Amino acid sequence: MEAVHITSPFDRKTIKELTAGTPVLLSGTIYTARDAAHRRLVQALKNKEELPFVLKGQTIYYTGPSPARPGRTIGSAGPTTSGRMDIYTPRLLSAGVKAMIGKGSRSMEVRETMQKYKAVYFIATGGAGALLARSIKKATIVAYEDLGPEAIRMLTVDNFPAIVANDIYGNDLFEQGKAKYRKERS
Amino acid sequence: MIITPKLREIKAKDIAEAVAQLCQRANFELDEDVLAALKQAQQSEQSPQGKEILHQLVENARVAEAKSLPLCQDCGSAVIFLEVGQDTHVVGGELNAAVEEGVSQGYTQGYLRKSMVSQPFSERKNTKDNTPPIIHTEIVPGDHIKIICLPKGAGSENMSRLVMLRPGEGREGIIDFVVRAVDEGGANPCPPIIVGLGIGATSEGAMLLAKKALLRPIGRPNQDPEIAELEKELLSRINDLGIGPMGVGGTTTALAVHVEARPTHIASLPVAINFQCHCSRHKEARL
């Protein structure tokens, strides 16, 4: 299937056109956040504090990159397991986050919340961090620097390869894929 | 007559230096056997999307080595296996401290990600140099020290399982447990995976066997034909699950199943699974 070119932050129209299983090439601005940063973001929302970036329409990439060598933009930067963020995700979606990039499946609660708030979930290839780093053109730490690899970074990406795993219609790439290739044994 | 054995002296600083090098090489260079298994899977995989992912993994290995970039940003916990010959004498420092120093140097010099946090359930503060390592030491005959560095990513490690089966559940019980664990792990451990299985011993013994099983070159069967047969059946059953590369659906869910078995108690049948993602990294050195 031909990859669809899309840009972050997202508008409603683009989100509506994405369906599970579609390969995409993502360009634009995205923000990294994983376990510890999620905990802080959700705490900040709870305390009604100012957030380090505007969540509305944005994409969160679950990654904790390796350090950049001198003169380079970033180190290796592939996705981490998304399921660990499931406990925080509904709150962020309700605050306007429109897309997430990670690896692995999401909880039923997250999938339902994605349908409710019209958000999508992409997967990128786990363990391909050196290759994926080539699509990252700029990286700037915007918050929580003390967290080291878990700090929030603003990334500028160019044709970052991913696949739609969950869309706003309730479809799930993992269920679809497994159904197609599973051989049942009696 | 008392014979005093001649001890070969090995400098602590040489141990640290070797560990530092191994941590970096393991993170930059994918072993030939893993690369060959990925390329073979690229040929046999039936899902086009699965094939594309395998292609990315082969390409990733090329980029990582060319640029001295970590294959995966999760540069792992530093799991270090030491085989210490009983006729060696470490001089100029303490053995474990030398290994720890090597890990610190390797992760810092190589721009590897430091992923270790202190007190695990509350403070969770990054230790900033990926120490402490997890060290497993065995005393063996000889006057050498063998060091194996296995950077272990958490995505696959988190899927580990241990069960104490009833002996009566036997071979079928083992197969059911393993296939279910892989099915439930789904896309999380970064398939195509390598399944390390430890059967027998005690609970902690089985888990260590499962981890050691990952050190075997991919797909080399166990020398015991009965165990080799179990490996073969498990691999086929796992690949029938349809999970596929990164869980997108496909015919390659595992590249290999490695089983290690040991004697156990009359009342026990411990079975431990250690998942290894496709980015199976380990390098060794002999001093």
Tab-separated table of C-alpha atoms in Angstrom, chain A residues 21-23 34 39 63-70 72 74-84 103-105 123-134 146-150 161 163 173-185, chain B residues 24 28 45-49 53 56-57 59-60 62-64 67-75 109-115 117 124 126 128 155-156 158-159 183 187-190 233 236-237 239-243 246-251 278-279:
chain	number	residue	atom	x	y	z
A	21	GLY	CA	-3.267	-0.552	8.519
A	22	THR	CA	-2.456	2.536	6.423
A	23	PRO	CA	1.273	3.317	6.170
A	34	ARG	CA	7.349	8.594	28.064
A	39	ARG	CA	3.196	11.424	35.090
A	63	THR	CA	10.565	7.563	22.918
A	64	GLY	CA	13.586	8.139	25.105
A	65	PRO	CA	16.415	8.748	22.629
A	66	SER	CA	20.033	7.851	23.225
A	67	PRO	CA	22.340	10.895	23.581
A	68	ALA	CA	23.410	12.706	20.421
A	69	ARG	CA	27.089	12.543	19.506
A	70	PRO	CA	28.678	15.992	19.096
A	72	ARG	CA	24.510	15.296	15.486
A	74	ILE	CA	19.872	13.063	18.076
A	75	GLY	CA	21.018	9.548	18.931
A	76	SER	CA	18.949	6.457	18.265
A	77	ALA	CA	15.233	7.209	18.618
A	78	GLY	CA	12.756	4.375	18.118
A	79	PRO	CA	9.427	3.863	19.889
A	80	THR	CA	8.964	2.377	23.352
A	81	THR	CA	6.079	0.137	24.530
A	82	SER	CA	2.905	2.249	24.514
A	83	GLY	CA	0.908	0.131	26.960
A	84	ARG	CA	2.802	1.655	29.892
A	103	LYS	CA	4.840	0.277	19.632
A	104	GLY	CA	2.511	-2.473	20.821
A	105	SER	CA	-1.219	-2.504	21.488
A	123	ILE	CA	3.191	2.417	15.424
A	124	ALA	CA	6.759	2.767	14.250
A	125	THR	CA	9.234	-0.101	14.030
A	126	GLY	CA	10.587	-0.918	17.492
A	127	GLY	CA	14.303	-1.565	17.518
A	128	ALA	CA	14.887	0.498	14.384
A	129	GLY	CA	16.045	3.554	16.327
A	130	ALA	CA	19.109	4.231	14.191
A	131	LEU	CA	17.045	4.186	11.001
A	132	LEU	CA	14.179	6.274	12.421
A	133	ALA	CA	16.623	8.914	13.689
A	134	ARG	CA	17.335	9.793	10.048
A	146	ASP	CA	16.298	16.519	34.813
A	147	LEU	CA	14.657	13.359	33.461
A	148	GLY	CA	17.536	12.792	31.038
A	149	PRO	CA	16.324	10.456	28.258
A	150	GLU	CA	12.768	11.008	29.515
A	161	PRO	CA	7.579	6.161	8.639
A	163	ILE	CA	1.525	2.726	10.367
A	173	LEU	CA	-4.247	-3.252	13.271
A	174	PHE	CA	-3.086	-6.001	15.646
A	175	GLU	CA	-6.456	-7.765	15.693
A	176	GLN	CA	-6.766	-7.453	11.929
A	177	GLY	CA	-3.258	-8.767	11.283
A	178	LYS	CA	-3.565	-11.681	13.642
A	179	ALA	CA	-6.937	-12.698	12.201
A	180	LYS	CA	-5.418	-12.822	8.745
A	181	TYR	CA	-2.342	-14.934	9.506
A	182	ARG	CA	-3.350	-17.047	12.516
A	183	LYS	CA	-3.484	-20.800	11.963
A	184	GLU	CA	-5.858	-22.367	14.476
A	185	ARG	CA	-5.001	-25.787	15.862
B	24	GLN	CA	29.629	-0.433	22.846
B	28	PHE	CA	26.370	-0.914	17.533
B	45	GLU	CA	7.442	-13.717	5.561
B	46	GLN	CA	4.043	-13.743	3.850
B	47	SER	CA	2.696	-10.400	5.041
B	48	PRO	CA	3.839	-7.478	2.833
B	49	GLN	CA	3.801	-5.106	5.817
B	53	ILE	CA	9.359	-4.118	8.787
B	56	GLN	CA	13.739	-1.817	7.998
B	57	LEU	CA	15.441	-3.944	10.653
B	59	GLU	CA	18.642	-1.543	7.079
B	60	ASN	CA	18.735	-0.348	10.700
B	62	ARG	CA	23.578	-1.236	8.520
B	63	VAL	CA	22.969	2.376	9.600
B	64	ALA	CA	23.785	1.664	13.260
B	67	LYS	CA	27.349	5.605	12.228
B	68	SER	CA	28.233	4.020	15.591
B	69	LEU	CA	24.640	4.646	16.624
B	70	PRO	CA	22.865	2.282	19.012
B	71	LEU	CA	20.738	-0.285	17.133
B	72	CYS	CA	17.958	0.569	19.565
B	73	GLN	CA	17.647	3.622	21.805
B	74	ASP	CA	17.019	1.230	24.694
B	75	CYS	CA	20.651	0.291	25.254
B	109	GLN	CA	32.024	7.001	25.901
B	110	GLY	CA	29.650	5.333	23.438
B	111	TYR	CA	26.809	7.851	23.868
B	112	LEU	CA	24.618	4.940	24.906
B	113	ARG	CA	21.367	5.601	26.739
B	114	LYS	CA	21.575	5.316	30.499
B	115	SER	CA	18.425	3.570	31.629
B	117	VAL	CA	17.144	4.049	38.011
B	124	ARG	CA	13.498	5.933	40.462
B	126	ASN	CA	18.554	7.833	36.939
B	128	LYS	CA	23.449	8.561	35.003
B	155	GLY	CA	10.355	-4.061	26.234
B	156	SER	CA	11.131	-7.743	25.900
B	158	ASN	CA	9.046	-6.990	30.856
B	159	MET	CA	7.241	-9.910	29.195
B	183	ASP	CA	0.233	-14.757	22.428
B	187	ALA	CA	3.453	-6.892	19.797
B	188	ASN	CA	5.021	-5.684	23.061
B	189	PRO	CA	8.341	-7.600	23.104
B	190	CYS	CA	9.223	-6.383	19.558
B	233	GLU	CA	7.450	-27.725	17.936
B	236	SER	CA	6.121	-23.798	14.777
B	237	ARG	CA	3.260	-23.276	17.260
B	239	ASN	CA	4.682	-18.799	14.344
B	240	ASP	CA	1.157	-20.104	13.778
B	241	LEU	CA	-0.116	-17.393	16.160
B	242	GLY	CA	-0.026	-14.874	13.315
B	243	ILE	CA	1.335	-11.992	15.444
B	246	MET	CA	5.939	-5.791	15.380
B	247	GLY	CA	2.495	-7.397	15.714
B	248	VAL	CA	1.135	-6.230	12.348
B	249	GLY	CA	0.208	-9.808	11.430
B	250	GLY	CA	2.423	-12.294	9.663
B	251	THR	CA	4.183	-15.623	9.661
B	278	HIS	CA	14.799	-9.137	17.468
B	279	CYS	CA	17.595	-6.781	18.501
